[in-house]
Amino acid sequence: MKPFRIDIPQADLDDLHRRLENTRWPDEVPGAGWARGVPVGYLEELAEYWRDTFDWRAVESRLNELPQYTTEIDGATVHFIHLTSPEPDATPLLITHGWPSSFVEFLDVVGPLTDPRAHGGDPADAFHVVIPTVPGFGFSGPTRAAGWDHYRVARAWKELMARLGYQRYVAQGGDWGMMVSAELCLADPEHVAGLHVNTLATFPPQDPAELADLSEVEAQRLDKLMHFGRELSPYFNLLATRPQTVAYGLTDSPVGQLAWIAEKYWEWTGAQTAPEEVVDRDLMLANVSIFWLTGTAGSSAQLYYESVDRTDQNLAARLGGPWELTVPAGVAVFAHDVVLPLRRFANQVLPTITHWSEFERGGHWPALEVPDLYVQDVRAFSRSLKDGS
């Protein structure tokens, strides 16, 4: 394991600024807003901010305050954060990000998680935090070998935690991080104490009779899931089938990369007019910058290609699960996530659910959007593991 420090060459930043300055902007249908994709006016202003105001060096300095390392596992470079708590009895916590994300998502929660005493919390809730970067993403990428699906990532995380010497730990994740963490429970059941997720898709059973008594809220959640399948999942199918074709535009055009990710921050958070309603603009751009500066738009997309069964047209099967877990599972539901689970069907996906929370704030990236609620629920779930509740 080698200490790692981010140090982007100035030439790369200068190249980014030149490309932003020379962007070719498309036309758009007047008055379309976000209905046809990211509006030109919004993206022009955001790109100008990225070029002239956003301070990568300040972000880089903040990121480098976290202890970072790289190691080689199964032929791939794995970049990870390892932040130990001052509390000697802290619980090891492995957090896995999703797409399109990075460890930037967790900047506002690592302090409260590792040192609750310094943040007005109970020191008994402290964690030693490990946040690895999925191979192909950011500073773990790009990968140039095939086969890095979420099963293989889970096995890599098992090896990583063993190298760090952790005998018992909690796995946490959302989006792809949820699926990696669930697979980790199967790959390393003797060491994973529990699974906490903030993304869960529950699909209705085939028997229509089981849908006859849905509440209004449950019916709305099912409609939202169907809306995702109809309107919001084309990116999923594109990355699962043609990740290389997508990579050219995203790797060559910073505005293309910006639009690709900004759209998800808008669609998956409940924002009405712009992502900045719920996500800090500089943190959003920090995440976009990592994808751009590491050239990992294409290699991160390979996770979809490797993990998804393209022969199965059933959306449920393509999204993973069910997982036959033997460890307790906790689910945090945030009201503005892109899909919302139905509790009555959740145990068909995760059969060992012992903790269920619902929040009226937050969306797909709760650690970024509502860090207070994210920390609160991860603490509550870990506490339940300790007291057996």
mmCIF file of C-alpha atoms in Angstrom:
data_model
loop_
_atom_site.group_PDB
_atom_site.id
_atom_site.type_symbol
_atom_site.label_atom_id
_atom_site.label_comp_id
_atom_site.label_asym_id
_atom_site.label_seq_id
_atom_site.Cartn_x
_atom_site.Cartn_y
_atom_site.Cartn_z
ATOM 1 C CA MET A 1 0.000 0.000 0.000
ATOM 2 C CA LYS A 2 1.410 3.352 -1.044
ATOM 3 C CA PRO A 3 0.446 6.809 0.204
ATOM 4 C CA PHE A 4 -1.242 8.814 -2.540
ATOM 5 C CA ARG A 5 -1.556 12.543 -3.083
ATOM 6 C CA ILE A 6 -3.544 14.252 -5.823
ATOM 7 C CA ASP A 7 -1.371 16.538 -7.947
ATOM 8 C CA ILE A 8 -2.946 17.376 -11.292
ATOM 9 C CA PRO A 9 -0.432 18.921 -13.740
ATOM 10 C CA GLN A 10 -1.133 22.575 -14.474
ATOM 11 C CA ALA A 11 -1.012 21.749 -18.181
ATOM 12 C CA ASP A 12 -4.111 19.573 -17.729
ATOM 13 C CA LEU A 13 -5.988 22.422 -16.047
ATOM 14 C CA ASP A 14 -4.912 24.843 -18.771
ATOM 15 C CA ASP A 15 -6.133 22.382 -21.414
ATOM 16 C CA LEU A 16 -9.488 22.122 -19.637
ATOM 17 C CA HIS A 17 -9.885 25.904 -19.629
ATOM 18 C CA ARG A 18 -9.016 26.138 -23.328
ATOM 19 C CA ARG A 19 -11.547 23.484 -24.225
ATOM 20 C CA LEU A 20 -14.253 25.195 -22.183
ATOM 21 C CA GLU A 21 -13.428 28.495 -23.883
ATOM 22 C CA ASN A 22 -13.742 26.920 -27.345
ATOM 23 C CA THR A 23 -16.958 24.954 -26.778
ATOM 24 C CA ARG A 24 -19.303 24.588 -29.754
ATOM 25 C CA TRP A 25 -22.798 25.074 -28.342
ATOM 26 C CA PRO A 26 -25.847 23.353 -29.870
ATOM 27 C CA ASP A 27 -29.210 24.870 -30.701
ATOM 28 C CA GLU A 28 -32.242 23.944 -28.618
ATOM 29 C CA VAL A 29 -36.028 24.024 -28.877
ATOM 30 C CA PRO A 30 -37.226 27.263 -27.257
ATOM 31 C CA GLY A 31 -38.941 26.865 -23.912
ATOM 32 C CA ALA A 32 -38.086 23.175 -23.499
ATOM 33 C CA GLY A 33 -36.472 23.638 -20.095
ATOM 34 C CA TRP A 34 -35.130 20.318 -18.815
ATOM 35 C CA ALA A 35 -37.701 18.200 -20.686
ATOM 36 C CA ARG A 36 -35.293 17.361 -23.552
ATOM 37 C CA GLY A 37 -32.093 17.363 -21.505
ATOM 38 C CA VAL A 38 -29.835 19.967 -19.921
ATOM 39 C CA PRO A 39 -30.819 23.507 -21.055
ATOM 40 C CA VAL A 40 -28.173 25.394 -23.017
ATOM 41 C CA GLY A 41 -28.471 28.567 -20.944
ATOM 42 C CA TYR A 42 -27.946 26.704 -17.684
ATOM 43 C CA LEU A 43 -24.960 24.760 -19.009
ATOM 44 C CA GLU A 44 -23.318 27.818 -20.548
ATOM 45 C CA GLU A 45 -23.396 29.575 -17.184
ATOM 46 C CA LEU A 46 -22.186 26.478 -15.339
ATOM 47 C CA ALA A 47 -19.332 25.929 -17.804
ATOM 48 C CA GLU A 48 -18.301 29.573 -17.457
ATOM 49 C CA TYR A 49 -18.233 29.149 -13.679
ATOM 50 C CA TRP A 50 -16.166 25.975 -14.050
ATOM 51 C CA ARG A 51 -13.673 27.813 -16.254
ATOM 52 C CA ASP A 52 -13.395 31.171 -14.465
ATOM 53 C CA THR A 53 -14.466 30.739 -10.827
ATOM 54 C CA PHE A 54 -14.179 27.125 -9.730
ATOM 55 C CA ASP A 55 -10.851 26.589 -7.957
ATOM 56 C CA TRP A 56 -9.552 23.075 -8.541
ATOM 57 C CA ARG A 57 -6.434 23.737 -6.478
ATOM 58 C CA ALA A 58 -8.566 24.607 -3.444
ATOM 59 C CA VAL A 59 -10.566 21.409 -3.944
ATOM 60 C CA GLU A 60 -7.370 19.422 -4.462
ATOM 61 C CA SER A 61 -6.019 20.785 -1.171
ATOM 62 C CA ARG A 62 -9.197 19.788 0.639
ATOM 63 C CA LEU A 63 -9.156 16.297 -0.851
ATOM 64 C CA ASN A 64 -5.514 15.876 0.127
ATOM 65 C CA GLU A 65 -6.426 16.510 3.760
ATOM 66 C CA LEU A 66 -7.814 12.960 3.702
ATOM 67 C CA PRO A 67 -5.320 10.091 4.026
ATOM 68 C CA GLN A 68 -5.254 8.409 0.623
ATOM 69 C CA TYR A 69 -3.520 5.283 -0.594
ATOM 70 C CA THR A 70 -3.269 3.036 -3.623
ATOM 71 C CA THR A 71 -2.714 -0.680 -3.792
ATOM 72 C CA GLU A 72 -2.885 -3.316 -6.505
ATOM 73 C CA ILE A 73 -5.614 -5.935 -6.206
ATOM 74 C CA ASP A 74 -6.289 -8.553 -8.869
ATOM 75 C CA GLY A 75 -4.250 -6.622 -11.414
ATOM 76 C CA ALA A 76 -6.014 -3.281 -10.899
ATOM 77 C CA THR A 77 -4.977 -0.142 -9.078
ATOM 78 C CA VAL A 78 -7.316 0.607 -6.177
ATOM 79 C CA HIS A 79 -7.327 4.117 -4.730
ATOM 80 C CA PHE A 80 -8.885 4.464 -1.291
ATOM 81 C CA ILE A 81 -9.427 6.743 1.668
ATOM 82 C CA HIS A 82 -8.581 5.269 5.062
ATOM 83 C CA LEU A 83 -9.497 7.578 7.908
ATOM 84 C CA THR A 84 -9.120 6.083 11.379
ATOM 85 C CA SER A 85 -11.091 7.328 14.349
ATOM 86 C CA PRO A 86 -9.502 8.685 17.526
ATOM 87 C CA GLU A 87 -11.887 6.352 19.370
ATOM 88 C CA PRO A 88 -10.101 3.010 19.860
ATOM 89 C CA ASP A 89 -13.325 0.950 19.806
ATOM 90 C CA ALA A 90 -14.643 2.483 16.573
ATOM 91 C CA THR A 91 -16.477 0.231 14.114
ATOM 92 C CA PRO A 92 -14.836 -0.257 10.705
ATOM 93 C CA LEU A 93 -17.120 1.055 7.947
ATOM 94 C CA LEU A 94 -16.560 0.362 4.243
ATOM 95 C CA ILE A 95 -18.413 2.820 1.980
ATOM 96 C CA THR A 96 -18.778 2.207 -1.761
ATOM 97 C CA HIS A 97 -19.818 4.966 -4.164
ATOM 98 C CA GLY A 98 -21.942 4.547 -7.267
ATOM 99 C CA TRP A 99 -22.094 6.139 -10.725
ATOM 100 C CA PRO A 100 -21.410 8.901 -11.622
ATOM 101 C CA SER A 101 -19.709 9.538 -8.324
ATOM 102 C CA SER A 102 -16.468 9.523 -6.361
ATOM 103 C CA PHE A 103 -15.248 9.921 -2.800
ATOM 104 C CA VAL A 104 -16.128 13.627 -3.121
ATOM 105 C CA GLU A 105 -19.664 12.520 -2.272
ATOM 106 C CA PHE A 106 -18.595 11.755 1.296
ATOM 107 C CA LEU A 107 -16.480 14.786 2.164
ATOM 108 C CA ASP A 108 -19.069 16.223 4.544
ATOM 109 C CA VAL A 109 -19.682 12.980 6.448
ATOM 110 C CA VAL A 110 -16.219 11.568 7.120
ATOM 111 C CA GLY A 111 -15.627 13.967 10.027
ATOM 112 C CA PRO A 112 -18.864 13.189 11.911
ATOM 113 C CA LEU A 113 -18.493 9.474 11.184
ATOM 114 C CA THR A 114 -14.913 9.140 12.418
ATOM 115 C CA ASP A 115 -14.997 11.661 15.261
ATOM 116 C CA PRO A 116 -18.541 12.104 16.593
ATOM 117 C CA ARG A 117 -17.207 13.553 19.845
ATOM 118 C CA ALA A 118 -15.855 16.566 17.927
ATOM 119 C CA HIS A 119 -19.186 16.998 16.113
ATOM 120 C CA GLY A 120 -21.536 16.915 19.075
ATOM 121 C CA GLY A 121 -22.199 13.174 18.918
ATOM 122 C CA ASP A 122 -21.669 10.085 21.027
ATOM 123 C CA PRO A 123 -18.113 8.689 20.781
ATOM 124 C CA ALA A 124 -19.643 5.207 20.930
ATOM 125 C CA ASP A 125 -20.906 5.841 17.387
ATOM 126 C CA ALA A 126 -17.431 6.311 15.907
ATOM 127 C CA PHE A 127 -16.210 4.568 12.753
ATOM 128 C CA HIS A 128 -12.924 3.830 11.079
ATOM 129 C CA VAL A 129 -13.864 4.795 7.518
ATOM 130 C CA VAL A 130 -12.598 3.144 4.338
ATOM 131 C CA ILE A 131 -13.813 4.586 1.011
ATOM 132 C CA PRO A 132 -12.306 2.787 -1.993
ATOM 133 C CA THR A 133 -12.688 4.013 -5.555
ATOM 134 C CA VAL A 134 -14.192 1.407 -7.862
ATOM 135 C CA PRO A 135 -11.672 0.216 -10.496
ATOM 136 C CA GLY A 136 -12.208 2.224 -13.665
ATOM 137 C CA PHE A 137 -13.340 5.316 -11.760
ATOM 138 C CA GLY A 138 -11.263 8.371 -10.887
ATOM 139 C CA PHE A 139 -7.902 7.651 -9.336
ATOM 140 C CA SER A 140 -8.481 3.875 -9.571
ATOM 141 C CA GLY A 141 -8.642 4.143 -13.318
ATOM 142 C CA PRO A 142 -8.691 3.735 -16.071
ATOM 143 C CA THR A 143 -8.801 -0.046 -16.160
ATOM 144 C CA ARG A 144 -7.733 -1.693 -19.387
ATOM 145 C CA ALA A 145 -8.750 -5.280 -18.655
ATOM 146 C CA ALA A 146 -12.176 -6.817 -19.130
ATOM 147 C CA GLY A 147 -14.111 -8.519 -16.360
ATOM 148 C CA TRP A 148 -14.456 -5.827 -13.697
ATOM 149 C CA ASP A 149 -18.096 -6.420 -12.807
ATOM 150 C CA HIS A 150 -19.613 -5.698 -9.385
ATOM 151 C CA TYR A 151 -18.922 -9.266 -8.256
ATOM 152 C CA ARG A 152 -15.201 -8.805 -8.883
ATOM 153 C CA VAL A 153 -15.244 -5.411 -7.152
ATOM 154 C CA ALA A 154 -16.800 -7.054 -4.098
ATOM 155 C CA ARG A 155 -14.040 -9.654 -4.017
ATOM 156 C CA ALA A 156 -11.450 -6.878 -4.289
ATOM 157 C CA TRP A 157 -13.034 -5.096 -1.310
ATOM 158 C CA LYS A 158 -12.811 -8.340 0.692
ATOM 159 C CA GLU A 159 -9.079 -8.428 -0.014
ATOM 160 C CA LEU A 160 -8.686 -4.723 0.783
ATOM 161 C CA MET A 161 -10.318 -5.034 4.202
ATOM 162 C CA ALA A 162 -8.200 -8.096 4.951
ATOM 163 C CA ARG A 163 -5.031 -6.171 4.097
ATOM 164 C CA LEU A 164 -6.142 -3.381 6.414
ATOM 165 C CA GLY A 165 -6.565 -5.935 9.190
ATOM 166 C CA TYR A 166 -10.278 -5.473 9.821
ATOM 167 C CA GLN A 167 -11.892 -8.634 11.138
ATOM 168 C CA ARG A 168 -15.429 -7.278 11.454
ATOM 169 C CA TYR A 169 -16.918 -4.358 9.531
ATOM 170 C CA VAL A 170 -20.111 -2.774 8.232
ATOM 171 C CA ALA A 171 -20.633 -2.354 4.463
ATOM 172 C CA GLN A 172 -22.516 0.692 3.172
ATOM 173 C CA GLY A 173 -23.464 1.856 -0.304
ATOM 174 C CA GLY A 174 -25.926 3.358 -2.741
ATOM 175 C CA ASP A 175 -26.435 2.917 -6.484
ATOM 176 C CA TRP A 176 -23.724 0.494 -7.697
ATOM 177 C CA GLY A 177 -22.301 0.745 -4.193
ATOM 178 C CA MET A 178 -25.427 -0.971 -2.948
ATOM 179 C CA MET A 179 -24.930 -3.911 -5.305
ATOM 180 C CA VAL A 180 -21.200 -4.167 -4.604
ATOM 181 C CA SER A 181 -21.873 -4.089 -0.862
ATOM 182 C CA ALA A 182 -24.596 -6.743 -1.121
ATOM 183 C CA GLU A 183 -22.249 -8.988 -3.080
ATOM 184 C CA LEU A 184 -19.546 -8.338 -0.497
ATOM 185 C CA CYS A 185 -21.860 -9.762 2.168
ATOM 186 C CA LEU A 186 -21.978 -12.981 0.151
ATOM 187 C CA ALA A 187 -18.250 -12.980 -0.585
ATOM 188 C CA ASP A 188 -17.135 -12.241 2.984
ATOM 189 C CA PRO A 189 -19.959 -13.258 5.354
ATOM 190 C CA GLU A 190 -17.608 -14.172 8.180
ATOM 191 C CA HIS A 191 -16.315 -10.604 8.369
ATOM 192 C CA VAL A 192 -19.241 -8.382 7.311
ATOM 193 C CA ALA A 193 -21.308 -7.532 10.390
ATOM 194 C CA GLY A 194 -24.125 -5.799 8.513
ATOM 195 C CA LEU A 195 -25.207 -4.094 5.307
ATOM 196 C CA HIS A 196 -26.605 -0.560 5.126
ATOM 197 C CA VAL A 197 -27.943 0.750 1.803
ATOM 198 C CA ASN A 198 -29.473 4.002 0.639
ATOM 199 C CA THR A 199 -30.645 2.642 -2.710
ATOM 200 C CA LEU A 200 -33.069 -0.242 -3.127
ATOM 201 C CA ALA A 201 -35.284 -1.100 -6.086
ATOM 202 C CA THR A 202 -38.228 -3.372 -5.324
ATOM 203 C CA PHE A 203 -40.158 -4.836 -8.222
ATOM 204 C CA PRO A 204 -43.763 -6.058 -7.986
ATOM 205 C CA PRO A 205 -44.448 -9.790 -8.036
ATOM 206 C CA GLN A 206 -46.046 -11.438 -11.051
ATOM 207 C CA ASP A 207 -49.306 -12.142 -9.213
ATOM 208 C CA PRO A 208 -51.661 -9.137 -9.743
ATOM 209 C CA ALA A 209 -53.486 -10.036 -6.558
ATOM 210 C CA GLU A 210 -50.519 -8.823 -4.533
ATOM 211 C CA LEU A 211 -51.002 -5.345 -5.998
ATOM 212 C CA ALA A 212 -54.687 -5.079 -5.257
ATOM 213 C CA ASP A 213 -54.372 -3.314 -1.909
ATOM 214 C CA LEU A 214 -51.522 -0.888 -2.613
ATOM 215 C CA SER A 215 -51.713 2.337 -0.666
ATOM 216 C CA GLU A 216 -51.591 5.657 -2.501
ATOM 217 C CA VAL A 217 -47.956 6.126 -1.496
ATOM 218 C CA GLU A 218 -47.048 2.623 -2.671
ATOM 219 C CA ALA A 219 -48.801 3.183 -5.999
ATOM 220 C CA GLN A 220 -46.865 6.426 -6.466
ATOM 221 C CA ARG A 221 -43.593 4.630 -5.774
ATOM 222 C CA LEU A 222 -44.446 1.924 -8.276
ATOM 223 C CA ASP A 223 -45.286 4.590 -10.864
ATOM 224 C CA LYS A 224 -41.934 6.238 -10.180
ATOM 225 C CA LEU A 225 -40.158 2.950 -10.802
ATOM 226 C CA MET A 226 -42.028 2.489 -14.076
ATOM 227 C CA HIS A 227 -41.162 6.076 -15.039
ATOM 228 C CA PHE A 228 -37.500 5.275 -14.497
ATOM 229 C CA GLY A 229 -37.832 2.262 -16.776
ATOM 230 C CA ARG A 230 -39.593 4.273 -19.509
ATOM 231 C CA GLU A 231 -37.934 7.687 -19.393
ATOM 232 C CA LEU A 232 -34.786 7.728 -17.266
ATOM 233 C CA SER A 233 -33.061 4.418 -17.977
ATOM 234 C CA PRO A 234 -31.788 4.938 -21.571
ATOM 235 C CA TYR A 235 -28.396 5.985 -20.156
ATOM 236 C CA PHE A 236 -28.329 2.591 -18.388
ATOM 237 C CA ASN A 237 -28.965 0.685 -21.613
ATOM 238 C CA LEU A 238 -26.451 2.824 -23.495
ATOM 239 C CA LEU A 239 -23.633 2.220 -21.007
ATOM 240 C CA ALA A 240 -24.514 -1.464 -20.746
ATOM 241 C CA THR A 241 -24.248 -1.936 -24.517
ATOM 242 C CA ARG A 242 -21.982 0.741 -26.067
ATOM 243 C CA PRO A 243 -19.685 2.185 -23.379
ATOM 244 C CA GLN A 244 -16.818 2.680 -25.816
ATOM 245 C CA THR A 245 -18.871 4.821 -28.189
ATOM 246 C CA VAL A 246 -20.011 7.034 -25.311
ATOM 247 C CA ALA A 247 -16.416 7.427 -24.164
ATOM 248 C CA TYR A 248 -15.243 9.444 -27.175
ATOM 249 C CA GLY A 249 -17.486 12.438 -26.662
ATOM 250 C CA LEU A 250 -17.142 12.461 -22.869
ATOM 251 C CA THR A 251 -13.354 12.122 -22.966
ATOM 252 C CA ASP A 252 -12.899 14.820 -25.627
ATOM 253 C CA SER A 253 -15.453 17.419 -24.495
ATOM 254 C CA PRO A 254 -15.514 18.756 -20.929
ATOM 255 C CA VAL A 255 -18.933 20.326 -21.563
ATOM 256 C CA GLY A 256 -20.189 16.935 -22.740
ATOM 257 C CA GLN A 257 -18.889 15.394 -19.515
ATOM 258 C CA LEU A 258 -20.424 18.237 -17.511
ATOM 259 C CA ALA A 259 -23.870 17.845 -19.093
ATOM 260 C CA TRP A 260 -23.760 14.058 -18.699
ATOM 261 C CA ILE A 261 -23.291 14.290 -14.935
ATOM 262 C CA ALA A 262 -25.203 17.500 -14.187
ATOM 263 C CA GLU A 263 -28.328 15.948 -15.689
ATOM 264 C CA LYS A 264 -28.168 13.124 -13.149
ATOM 265 C CA TYR A 265 -27.754 15.568 -10.266
ATOM 266 C CA TRP A 266 -30.948 17.238 -11.460
ATOM 267 C CA GLU A 267 -33.020 14.104 -12.183
ATOM 268 C CA TRP A 268 -32.040 12.062 -9.148
ATOM 269 C CA THR A 269 -32.313 14.653 -6.365
ATOM 270 C CA GLY A 270 -35.759 16.178 -6.735
ATOM 271 C CA ALA A 271 -34.322 19.530 -7.832
ATOM 272 C CA GLN A 272 -36.848 21.662 -9.703
ATOM 273 C CA THR A 273 -34.846 24.251 -11.640
ATOM 274 C CA ALA A 274 -31.166 23.352 -11.148
ATOM 275 C CA PRO A 275 -29.057 20.792 -9.260
ATOM 276 C CA GLU A 276 -27.601 23.543 -7.066
ATOM 277 C CA GLU A 277 -30.903 23.684 -5.190
ATOM 278 C CA VAL A 278 -29.785 20.574 -3.324
ATOM 279 C CA VAL A 279 -26.121 19.966 -4.228
ATOM 280 C CA ASP A 280 -23.203 22.291 -3.550
ATOM 281 C CA ARG A 281 -22.017 23.609 -6.927
ATOM 282 C CA ASP A 282 -18.306 23.332 -6.142
ATOM 283 C CA LEU A 283 -18.662 19.739 -4.928
ATOM 284 C CA MET A 284 -20.638 18.843 -8.055
ATOM 285 C CA LEU A 285 -17.874 20.342 -10.195
ATOM 286 C CA ALA A 286 -15.220 18.614 -8.101
ATOM 287 C CA ASN A 287 -16.811 15.296 -8.955
ATOM 288 C CA VAL A 288 -17.108 16.188 -12.650
ATOM 289 C CA SER A 289 -13.496 17.378 -12.628
ATOM 290 C CA ILE A 290 -12.246 14.055 -11.291
ATOM 291 C CA PHE A 291 -13.921 12.181 -14.151
ATOM 292 C CA TRP A 292 -12.484 14.684 -16.650
ATOM 293 C CA LEU A 293 -8.960 14.985 -15.265
ATOM 294 C CA THR A 294 -8.524 11.208 -14.898
ATOM 295 C CA GLY A 295 -10.102 10.452 -18.283
ATOM 296 C CA THR A 296 -12.373 7.801 -16.773
ATOM 297 C CA ALA A 297 -15.745 8.497 -18.387
ATOM 298 C CA GLY A 298 -15.317 5.434 -20.573
ATOM 299 C CA SER A 299 -13.682 3.062 -18.119
ATOM 300 C CA SER A 300 -16.252 3.838 -15.414
ATOM 301 C CA ALA A 301 -19.012 3.005 -17.897
ATOM 302 C CA GLN A 302 -17.520 -0.475 -18.349
ATOM 303 C CA LEU A 303 -19.023 -1.438 -14.968
ATOM 304 C CA TYR A 304 -22.433 -1.418 -16.649
ATOM 305 C CA TYR A 305 -21.261 -3.484 -19.600
ATOM 306 C CA GLU A 306 -19.547 -6.056 -17.392
ATOM 307 C CA SER A 307 -22.291 -6.364 -14.766
ATOM 308 C CA VAL A 308 -25.552 -6.276 -16.715
ATOM 309 C CA ASP A 309 -27.094 -9.328 -18.355
ATOM 310 C CA ARG A 310 -27.903 -7.941 -21.805
ATOM 311 C CA THR A 311 -29.853 -11.094 -22.749
ATOM 312 C CA ASP A 312 -32.472 -10.444 -20.061
ATOM 313 C CA GLN A 313 -35.012 -7.748 -20.862
ATOM 314 C CA ASN A 314 -36.430 -7.860 -17.340
ATOM 315 C CA LEU A 315 -35.395 -4.631 -15.597
ATOM 316 C CA ALA A 316 -35.443 -6.292 -12.171
ATOM 317 C CA ALA A 317 -32.962 -8.938 -13.254
ATOM 318 C CA ARG A 318 -30.745 -6.322 -14.863
ATOM 319 C CA LEU A 319 -30.576 -4.273 -11.661
ATOM 320 C CA GLY A 320 -29.341 -7.183 -9.553
ATOM 321 C CA GLY A 321 -30.663 -9.268 -6.706
ATOM 322 C CA PRO A 322 -32.230 -10.857 -4.889
ATOM 323 C CA TRP A 323 -29.399 -11.429 -2.431
ATOM 324 C CA GLU A 324 -29.597 -14.373 -0.042
ATOM 325 C CA LEU A 325 -27.962 -12.580 2.855
ATOM 326 C CA THR A 326 -27.082 -14.003 6.241
ATOM 327 C CA VAL A 327 -26.166 -10.651 7.829
ATOM 328 C CA PRO A 328 -28.593 -7.947 9.057
ATOM 329 C CA ALA A 329 -29.494 -5.274 6.535
ATOM 330 C CA GLY A 330 -30.565 -1.678 7.003
ATOM 331 C CA VAL A 331 -32.361 0.452 4.415
ATOM 332 C CA ALA A 332 -32.538 4.254 4.361
ATOM 333 C CA VAL A 333 -35.150 5.653 1.976
ATOM 334 C CA PHE A 334 -34.722 9.269 0.855
ATOM 335 C CA ALA A 335 -37.859 10.815 -0.615
ATOM 336 C CA HIS A 336 -36.366 12.265 -3.786
ATOM 337 C CA ASP A 337 -34.300 9.305 -4.938
ATOM 338 C CA VAL A 338 -34.777 8.229 -8.538
ATOM 339 C CA VAL A 339 -36.539 5.022 -7.427
ATOM 340 C CA LEU A 340 -38.156 4.293 -4.067
ATOM 341 C CA PRO A 341 -38.685 0.834 -2.558
ATOM 342 C CA LEU A 342 -41.950 -0.636 -1.310
ATOM 343 C CA ARG A 343 -41.449 -2.074 2.146
ATOM 344 C CA ARG A 344 -43.825 -4.981 1.513
ATOM 345 C CA PHE A 345 -41.591 -6.251 -1.319
ATOM 346 C CA ALA A 346 -38.208 -5.305 0.136
ATOM 347 C CA ASN A 347 -37.518 -8.621 1.852
ATOM 348 C CA GLN A 348 -37.771 -10.342 -1.502
ATOM 349 C CA VAL A 349 -34.606 -8.427 -2.433
ATOM 350 C CA LEU A 350 -32.843 -8.276 0.946
ATOM 351 C CA PRO A 351 -34.356 -10.991 3.165
ATOM 352 C CA THR A 352 -32.603 -9.964 6.400
ATOM 353 C CA ILE A 353 -33.825 -6.366 6.818
ATOM 354 C CA THR A 354 -33.751 -5.365 10.498
ATOM 355 C CA HIS A 355 -33.665 -1.569 10.091
ATOM 356 C CA TRP A 356 -35.847 0.641 7.883
ATOM 357 C CA SER A 357 -35.873 4.452 7.837
ATOM 358 C CA GLU A 358 -37.743 6.956 5.683
ATOM 359 C CA PHE A 359 -36.743 10.600 5.244
ATOM 360 C CA GLU A 360 -38.636 13.476 3.649
ATOM 361 C CA ARG A 361 -35.402 15.151 2.506
ATOM 362 C CA GLY A 362 -32.611 13.890 0.301
ATOM 363 C CA GLY A 363 -32.266 11.977 -2.930
ATOM 364 C CA HIS A 364 -29.809 9.679 -4.656
ATOM 365 C CA TRP A 365 -26.693 11.098 -2.969
ATOM 366 C CA PRO A 366 -27.745 11.597 0.682
ATOM 367 C CA ALA A 367 -24.188 11.965 1.993
ATOM 368 C CA LEU A 368 -23.847 14.954 -0.350
ATOM 369 C CA GLU A 369 -27.384 16.328 -0.123
ATOM 370 C CA VAL A 370 -28.386 15.693 3.505
ATOM 371 C CA PRO A 371 -25.212 14.636 5.335
ATOM 372 C CA ASP A 372 -26.898 15.025 8.719
ATOM 373 C CA LEU A 373 -29.557 12.421 7.888
ATOM 374 C CA TYR A 374 -27.055 10.080 6.260
ATOM 375 C CA VAL A 375 -24.802 10.095 9.327
ATOM 376 C CA GLN A 376 -27.790 9.736 11.635
ATOM 377 C CA ASP A 377 -29.019 6.591 9.900
ATOM 378 C CA VAL A 378 -25.653 4.896 9.477
ATOM 379 C CA ARG A 379 -25.061 5.451 13.191
ATOM 380 C CA ALA A 380 -28.517 4.115 14.099
ATOM 381 C CA PHE A 381 -28.037 0.954 12.058
ATOM 382 C CA SER A 382 -24.587 0.275 13.490
ATOM 383 C CA ARG A 383 -25.963 0.842 16.979
ATOM 384 C CA SER A 384 -28.684 -1.740 16.305
ATOM 385 C CA LEU A 385 -26.027 -4.298 15.406
ATOM 386 C CA LYS A 386 -24.279 -3.740 18.706
ATOM 387 C CA ASP A 387 -27.359 -3.982 20.900
ATOM 388 C CA GLY A 388 -29.030 -6.751 18.906
ATOM 389 C CA SER A 389 -32.169 -4.769 18.158
#
